[in-house]
Short mmCIF file of C-alpha atoms in Angstrom, two decimals:
data_model
loop_
_atom_site.label_atom_id
_atom_site.label_comp_id
_atom_site.label_asym_id
_atom_site.label_seq_id
_atom_site.Cartn_x
_atom_site.Cartn_y
_atom_site.Cartn_z
CA UNK W 189 -89.44 -41.72 -39.67
CA UNK W 190 -89.41 -38.36 -41.50
CA UNK W 191 -91.21 -36.78 -38.56
CA UNK W 192 -88.58 -38.10 -36.14
CA UNK W 193 -85.66 -36.72 -38.20
CA UNK W 194 -87.38 -33.40 -38.55
CA UNK W 195 -87.93 -33.13 -34.81
CA UNK W 196 -84.28 -33.98 -34.05
CA UNK W 197 -83.03 -31.30 -36.43
CA UNK W 198 -85.18 -28.65 -34.77
CA UNK W 199 -83.89 -29.63 -31.30
CA UNK W 200 -80.25 -29.42 -32.39
CA UNK W 201 -80.73 -25.85 -33.61
CA UNK W 202 -82.34 -24.93 -30.27
CA UNK W 203 -79.49 -26.41 -28.19
CA UNK W 204 -76.63 -24.52 -29.97
CA UNK W 205 -77.77 -20.95 -29.04
CA UNK W 206 -78.34 -22.03 -25.49
CA UNK W 207 -74.77 -23.37 -25.16
CA UNK W 208 -73.36 -20.21 -26.74
CA UNK W 209 -75.27 -18.07 -24.30
CA UNK W 210 -73.98 -20.20 -21.47
CA UNK W 211 -70.39 -19.59 -22.58
CA UNK W 212 -70.93 -15.87 -22.79
CA UNK W 213 -72.61 -15.70 -19.43
CA UNK W 214 -69.85 -17.65 -17.56
CA UNK W 215 -69.01 -15.35 -14.64
CA UNK W 216 -65.36 -14.26 -14.21
CA UNK W 217 -63.69 -14.65 -10.82
CA UNK W 218 -63.94 -11.52 -8.78
CA UNK W 219 -60.71 -9.54 -8.21
CA UNK W 220 -60.25 -8.84 -4.59
CA UNK W 221 -58.87 -5.37 -3.81
CA UNK W 222 -55.28 -5.32 -2.46
CA UNK W 223 -55.11 -4.41 1.19
CA UNK W 224 -52.15 -2.50 2.60
CA UNK W 225 -50.73 -4.14 5.65
CA UNK W 226 -49.80 -1.97 8.58
CA UNK W 227 -46.09 -1.02 8.46
CA UNK W 228 -43.79 -0.88 11.47
CA UNK W 229 -41.90 2.36 11.92
CA UNK W 230 -38.88 3.27 14.01
CA UNK W 231 -37.74 6.60 15.40
CA UNK W 232 -34.26 7.65 14.27
CA UNK W 233 -31.73 9.28 16.57
CA UNK W 234 -28.06 10.14 16.35
CA UNK W 235 -25.27 8.05 17.88
CA UNK W 236 -21.50 7.77 17.60
CA UNK W 237 -20.51 4.14 18.14
CA UNK W 238 -17.16 2.56 17.35
CA UNK W 239 -17.49 0.39 14.27
CA UNK W 240 -14.90 -2.36 13.85
CA UNK W 241 -13.37 -2.63 10.39
CA UNK W 242 -11.79 -6.01 9.65
CA UNK W 243 -9.02 -6.05 7.06
CA UNK W 244 -6.36 -8.52 5.96
CA UNK W 245 -2.81 -7.24 6.24
CA UNK W 246 0.80 -8.30 5.91
CA UNK W 247 3.72 -7.99 8.30
CA UNK W 248 6.85 -6.70 6.59
CA UNK W 249 10.29 -5.97 8.07
CA UNK W 250 11.02 -2.40 9.03
CA UNK W 251 14.23 -2.54 6.96
CA UNK W 252 15.32 -5.02 4.30
CA UNK W 253 18.34 -4.82 2.02
CA UNK W 254 19.73 -7.15 -0.62
CA UNK W 255 23.53 -6.95 -0.85
CA UNK W 256 25.21 -7.30 -4.28
CA UNK W 257 28.82 -7.24 -5.47
CA UNK W 258 29.92 -3.86 -6.81
CA UNK W 259 32.79 -5.24 -8.93
CA UNK W 260 33.58 -8.54 -10.60
CA UNK W 261 35.36 -10.67 -8.01
CA UNK W 262 35.53 -13.98 -6.17
CA UNK W 263 34.15 -14.82 -2.73
CA UNK W 264 37.15 -15.11 -0.42
CA UNK W 265 35.53 -15.32 3.04
CA UNK W 266 32.00 -15.63 4.47
CA UNK W 267 31.48 -14.70 8.11
CA UNK W 268 27.71 -15.24 8.42
CA UNK W 269 24.93 -17.60 7.40
CA UNK W 270 21.12 -17.51 7.40
CA UNK W 271 19.78 -16.81 10.87
CA UNK W 272 22.91 -14.93 11.97
CA UNK W 273 22.21 -11.74 13.93
CA UNK W 274 24.50 -8.92 12.85
CA UNK W 275 25.15 -5.35 13.94
CA UNK W 276 25.55 -2.27 11.78
CA UNK W 277 29.01 -2.09 10.15
CA UNK W 278 29.91 -5.72 10.83
CA UNK W 279 31.97 -7.43 8.11
CA UNK W 280 29.75 -10.07 6.49
CA UNK W 281 31.79 -11.16 3.47
CA UNK W 282 35.17 -10.47 1.88
CA UNK W 283 35.65 -10.58 -1.90
CA UNK W 284 38.87 -10.82 -3.86
CA UNK W 285 39.74 -9.10 -7.16
CA UNK W 286 43.51 -9.40 -7.96
CA UNK W 287 43.33 -7.11 -10.99
CA UNK W 288 41.78 -4.32 -8.89
CA UNK W 289 44.53 -4.61 -6.33
CA UNK W 290 47.25 -4.52 -8.99
CA UNK W 291 45.62 -1.50 -10.62
CA UNK W 292 45.54 0.23 -7.26
CA UNK W 293 49.28 -0.47 -6.76
CA UNK W 294 50.06 0.89 -10.24
CA UNK W 295 47.98 3.98 -9.64
CA UNK W 296 49.79 4.61 -6.36
CA UNK W 297 53.17 4.37 -8.13
CA UNK W 298 52.05 6.88 -10.79
CA UNK W 299 50.84 9.22 -8.07
CA UNK W 300 54.23 9.05 -6.29
CA UNK W 301 56.15 9.59 -9.56
CA UNK W 302 54.00 12.56 -10.49
CA UNK W 303 54.45 13.96 -7.02
CA UNK W 304 58.25 13.83 -7.43
CA UNK W 305 58.00 15.62 -10.81
CA UNK W 306 55.81 18.32 -9.33
CA UNK W 307 58.16 18.79 -6.37
CA UNK W 308 61.09 19.36 -8.76
CA UNK W 309 59.12 21.77 -10.94
CA UNK W 310 57.88 23.68 -7.90
CA UNK W 311 61.45 24.09 -6.62
CA UNK W 312 62.62 25.47 -9.99
CA UNK W 313 59.67 27.85 -10.05
CA UNK W 314 60.43 29.16 -6.56
CA UNK W 315 64.13 29.76 -7.38
CA UNK W 316 63.26 31.67 -10.54
CA UNK W 317 60.61 33.65 -8.70
CA UNK W 318 63.12 34.74 -6.04
CA UNK W 319 65.70 35.54 -8.76
CA UNK W 320 63.14 37.65 -10.52
CA UNK W 321 63.18 40.02 -7.55
CA UNK W 322 66.48 41.31 -8.97
CA UNK W 323 65.52 43.49 -11.86
CA UNK W 324 66.60 42.06 -15.25
CA UNK W 325 67.93 38.76 -13.83
CA UNK W 326 65.19 36.55 -15.36
CA UNK W 327 63.51 37.06 -18.69
CA UNK W 328 59.72 37.39 -18.50
CA UNK W 329 59.28 34.63 -21.10
CA UNK W 330 61.29 32.15 -19.00
CA UNK W 331 59.21 32.98 -15.91
CA UNK W 332 55.96 32.43 -17.81
CA UNK W 333 57.17 29.04 -19.05
CA UNK W 334 58.14 27.76 -15.60
CA UNK W 335 54.81 28.99 -14.19
CA UNK W 336 52.84 27.12 -16.86
CA UNK W 337 54.93 23.99 -16.31
CA UNK W 338 54.28 24.16 -12.55
CA UNK W 339 50.51 24.42 -13.09
CA UNK W 340 50.57 21.53 -15.60
CA UNK W 341 52.54 19.24 -13.28
CA UNK W 342 50.21 20.16 -10.41
CA UNK W 343 47.15 19.22 -12.48
CA UNK W 344 48.70 15.87 -13.46
CA UNK W 345 49.50 15.20 -9.81
CA UNK W 346 45.89 15.84 -8.80
CA UNK W 347 44.68 13.52 -11.60
CA UNK W 348 47.02 10.72 -10.50
CA UNK W 349 45.91 11.17 -6.90
CA UNK W 350 42.22 11.00 -7.84
CA UNK W 351 42.77 7.86 -9.94
CA UNK W 352 44.44 6.16 -6.97
CA UNK W 353 41.67 7.10 -4.53
CA UNK W 354 39.04 5.89 -7.02
CA UNK W 355 40.67 2.47 -7.15
CA UNK W 356 40.95 2.49 -3.37
CA UNK W 357 37.20 3.12 -3.13
CA UNK W 358 36.56 0.23 -5.50
CA UNK W 359 38.88 -1.91 -3.40
CA UNK W 360 36.78 -1.09 -0.33
CA UNK W 361 33.72 -2.49 -2.14
CA UNK W 362 35.32 -5.91 -1.79
CA UNK W 363 34.43 -5.84 1.91
CA UNK W 364 30.67 -6.37 2.39
CA UNK W 365 29.39 -4.83 5.64
CA UNK W 366 25.96 -4.84 7.33
CA UNK W 367 24.11 -1.58 6.59
CA UNK W 368 22.04 -1.92 9.80
CA UNK W 369 21.51 -4.33 12.68
CA UNK W 370 19.32 -7.31 11.84
CA UNK W 371 19.30 -10.95 10.80
CA UNK W 372 20.62 -12.66 7.67
CA UNK W 373 17.63 -14.25 5.90
CA UNK W 374 19.31 -15.29 2.62
CA UNK W 375 22.77 -16.47 1.55
CA UNK W 376 23.09 -17.37 -2.11
CA UNK W 377 26.87 -17.85 -2.66
CA UNK W 378 29.65 -20.11 -1.41
CA UNK W 379 33.40 -19.72 -1.11
CA UNK W 380 35.14 -19.24 -4.45
CA UNK W 381 31.99 -18.20 -6.30
CA UNK W 382 32.43 -15.67 -9.09
CA UNK W 383 30.20 -12.65 -8.49
CA UNK W 384 29.70 -9.29 -10.13
CA UNK W 385 27.26 -6.46 -10.86
CA UNK W 386 25.34 -8.49 -13.43
CA UNK W 387 22.03 -8.90 -11.60
CA UNK W 388 20.63 -12.20 -10.47
CA UNK W 389 20.39 -13.35 -6.87
CA UNK W 390 21.95 -11.14 -4.19
CA UNK W 391 24.92 -12.27 -2.10
CA UNK W 392 23.04 -11.77 1.18
CA UNK W 393 19.73 -10.38 2.39
CA UNK W 394 19.55 -8.53 5.72
CA UNK W 395 16.26 -7.83 7.53
CA UNK W 396 15.50 -5.85 10.65
CA UNK W 397 12.98 -8.16 12.37
CA UNK W 398 13.01 -6.43 15.77
CA UNK W 399 10.52 -3.95 14.33
CA UNK W 400 7.76 -4.92 11.90
CA UNK W 401 5.32 -2.92 9.82
CA UNK W 402 1.70 -4.01 9.51
CA UNK W 403 0.74 -2.99 5.97
CA UNK W 404 -2.99 -2.46 5.28
CA UNK W 405 -5.11 -1.15 2.39
CA UNK W 406 -8.08 0.82 3.73
CA UNK W 407 -11.11 1.25 1.41
CA UNK W 408 -11.90 4.77 0.29
CA UNK W 409 -15.13 4.99 2.32
CA UNK W 410 -13.27 4.32 5.60
CA UNK W 411 -10.23 6.55 5.02
CA UNK W 412 -11.64 9.66 6.82
CA UNK W 413 -12.06 7.77 10.10
CA UNK W 414 -8.37 6.84 10.51
CA UNK W 415 -5.60 9.00 11.91
CA UNK W 416 -1.92 8.54 12.71
CA UNK W 417 -1.64 7.21 16.25
CA UNK W 418 -4.78 5.04 16.19
CA UNK W 419 -4.45 1.53 17.59
CA UNK W 420 -4.86 -1.57 15.42
CA UNK W 421 -5.48 -5.04 16.86
CA UNK W 422 -4.44 -8.06 14.83
CA UNK W 423 -3.98 -11.82 14.96
CA UNK W 424 -1.93 -14.27 12.92
CA UNK W 425 -2.78 -17.84 11.97
CA UNK W 426 0.42 -19.19 13.55
CA UNK W 427 -0.62 -17.87 16.99
CA UNK W 428 -4.44 -17.85 16.97
CA UNK W 429 -4.69 -17.65 20.77
CA UNK W 430 -2.78 -14.34 20.95
CA UNK W 431 -3.80 -10.82 20.01
CA UNK W 432 -1.29 -8.07 19.17
CA UNK W 433 -1.56 -4.30 18.99
CA UNK W 434 0.20 -1.78 16.74
CA UNK W 435 -0.07 1.97 16.20
CA UNK W 436 -0.67 3.62 12.85
CA UNK W 437 2.57 5.45 12.04
CA UNK W 438 2.20 6.34 8.35
CA UNK W 439 -0.52 7.05 5.80
CA UNK W 440 0.29 7.23 2.10
CA UNK W 441 -1.95 10.26 1.59
CA UNK W 442 -3.13 8.98 -1.80
CA UNK W 443 -5.44 6.26 -3.12
CA UNK W 444 -4.31 3.31 -5.18
CA UNK W 445 -5.69 3.66 -8.72
CA UNK W 446 -6.70 0.00 -9.02
CA UNK W 447 -7.95 -0.81 -5.52
CA UNK W 448 -9.23 2.69 -4.63
CA UNK W 449 -7.74 2.32 -1.18
CA UNK W 450 -5.14 4.11 0.91
CA UNK W 451 -2.08 2.27 2.18
CA UNK W 452 -1.35 2.65 5.88
CA UNK W 453 1.40 1.17 8.04
CA UNK W 454 1.33 0.42 11.76
CA UNK W 455 4.59 -0.18 13.64
CA UNK W 456 4.97 -3.17 15.94
CA UNK W 457 8.00 -3.71 18.21
CA UNK W 458 8.76 -7.42 17.95
CA UNK W 459 10.50 -7.94 21.31
CA UNK W 460 9.67 -11.64 21.64
CA UNK W 461 10.55 -12.43 18.01
CA UNK W 462 7.32 -14.48 17.84
CA UNK W 463 6.12 -12.78 14.70
CA UNK W 464 7.95 -13.27 11.43
CA UNK W 465 8.10 -11.00 8.39
CA UNK W 466 5.50 -11.62 5.68
CA UNK W 467 2.99 -13.30 7.99
CA UNK W 468 -0.66 -12.66 7.06
CA UNK W 469 -2.53 -10.76 9.76
CA UNK W 470 -6.26 -10.37 10.38
CA UNK W 471 -6.59 -6.84 11.72
CA UNK W 472 -9.43 -5.02 13.47
CA UNK W 473 -9.59 -1.22 13.38
CA UNK W 474 -12.19 0.70 15.42
CA UNK W 475 -13.69 3.49 13.33
CA UNK W 476 -15.35 6.45 15.06
CA UNK W 477 -16.65 9.67 13.56
CA UNK W 478 -15.91 13.12 14.91
CA UNK W 479 -19.64 13.72 15.47
CA UNK W 480 -22.80 11.67 15.98
CA UNK W 481 -24.64 10.39 12.90
CA UNK W 482 -27.75 8.35 12.07
CA UNK W 483 -27.67 4.54 12.24
CA UNK W 484 -30.84 2.85 10.93
CA UNK W 485 -31.89 -0.80 10.48
CA UNK W 486 -30.42 -2.25 7.29
CA UNK W 487 -33.88 -3.48 6.33
CA UNK W 488 -35.07 0.15 6.13
CA UNK W 489 -32.69 0.95 3.28
CA UNK W 490 -34.13 0.57 -0.23
CA UNK W 491 -31.79 0.18 -3.21
CA UNK W 492 -33.55 0.32 -6.59
CA UNK W 493 -33.28 1.88 -10.03
CA UNK W 494 -34.50 5.10 -8.46
CA UNK W 495 -31.45 5.19 -6.24
CA UNK W 496 -30.80 4.59 -2.55
CA UNK W 497 -33.44 5.94 -0.20
CA UNK W 498 -35.42 5.37 2.96
CA UNK W 499 -39.18 5.82 3.41
CA UNK W 500 -40.07 8.45 5.96
CA UNK W 501 -43.52 8.87 7.54
CA UNK W 502 -44.54 12.48 7.09
CA UNK W 503 -48.11 13.60 7.88
CA UNK W 504 -49.24 9.99 7.70
CA UNK W 505 -47.88 9.51 4.18
CA UNK W 506 -44.80 7.91 2.70
CA UNK W 507 -42.01 10.23 1.60
CA UNK W 508 -38.81 9.06 -0.10
CA UNK W 509 -35.60 10.49 1.38
CA UNK W 510 -32.43 9.92 -0.73
CA UNK W 511 -29.46 8.91 1.44
CA UNK W 512 -25.84 7.83 1.13
CA UNK W 513 -24.43 4.78 2.89
CA UNK W 514 -21.68 4.85 5.50
CA UNK W 515 -20.36 2.32 8.00
CA UNK W 516 -22.10 -0.95 8.84
CA UNK W 517 -22.59 -2.03 12.47
CA UNK W 518 -24.22 -5.43 12.94
CA UNK W 519 -27.84 -5.04 11.65
CA UNK W 520 -27.63 -1.26 11.29
CA UNK W 521 -26.09 1.01 8.69
CA UNK W 522 -24.95 4.61 8.80
CA UNK W 523 -26.82 6.96 6.43
CA UNK W 524 -26.49 10.59 5.44
CA UNK W 525 -29.47 12.55 4.15
CA UNK W 526 -32.27 14.96 5.07
CA UNK W 527 -33.09 13.41 8.43
CA UNK W 528 -33.74 14.86 11.86
CA UNK W 529 -33.85 13.26 15.26
CA UNK W 530 -37.35 12.00 16.02
CA UNK W 531 -38.27 11.24 12.39
CA UNK W 532 -40.23 8.02 11.88
CA UNK W 533 -39.13 5.72 9.07
CA UNK W 534 -40.49 2.41 7.84
CA UNK W 535 -38.45 -0.40 9.36
CA UNK W 536 -38.84 -2.76 6.38
CA UNK W 537 -38.77 -0.69 3.22
CA UNK W 538 -39.39 -2.08 -0.26
CA UNK W 539 -40.02 -0.89 -3.80
CA UNK W 540 -43.72 -1.79 -3.67
CA UNK W 541 -44.44 1.10 -1.31
CA UNK W 542 -45.41 4.13 -3.40
CA UNK W 543 -44.48 7.65 -2.48
CA UNK W 544 -47.47 9.48 -1.06
CA UNK W 545 -49.32 6.34 0.01
CA UNK W 546 -50.95 6.23 3.44
CA UNK W 547 -49.02 4.62 6.24
CA UNK W 548 -51.01 2.90 8.97
#
């Protein structure tokens, strides 16, 4: 029994080193070397296509005015309602202010009284002036007094006349007229309503709907391609089957601080009256450069922490060319950088391609 135990102990010591050696000698999986796939290249050349820019816009009336009461008064007569077409100068509403009319009558009476006083003073002045032609007939002091009185009465007459005309002007404010031809789109008062220059809703709103302005905000990157006179195509949701055209008439000449875009307006003559102010329009503007530029596949552009670049094949090796983006046309994009016609670039660029690596 002792011999058996002894033999087992010896065998256990022999097995342990063997297992340890087996663990140490376990072969590691072989790392296969990475193989560079062949990369497709394209030849770049210049072109100058028209690139459509789609922008949302809004149709606004060419002219719009809210009419308010100039003085505190009551609505005496209303000649129009919403939807009424009016012409420039047409009487739309008549207001009534009894106290203004009485003040105007009083001012006219004062003007007439002062005019009579001045007429009397002027006659006395003229008689004394003619009498003064006879030497020693009129004392110099008396002549100076009548001259001063004449000037004073004349000044008071002018003041009374001005006060009357001022009240007459205020009285004319009681007649509300159309400032231009258009359509009444709002009416916020009824007969007998008390109105005045205290803010709130206007009496009437007049819009010129025969001519509309298509208002658009063009992003900063597309501003250089637009000029006054360019044609804009647009559609509205109310008439999806129809397309309309307008011409750019105005450019703001400055960028909006928040949106970083320039406001432009295109005029549209609304003969058929189909389009209404404040409709939302989906516009299409063709953008074309003054000279040909490079358009490359969008897949060739690499955007990484190193910047925006494309990978150019130069002497069989990869070379990074920094570029700036421009317009987008379908699957191509406009780029600006150190490129020449005939250069070969990798069609599908990525960050894994190292600069200087061989290109098959």
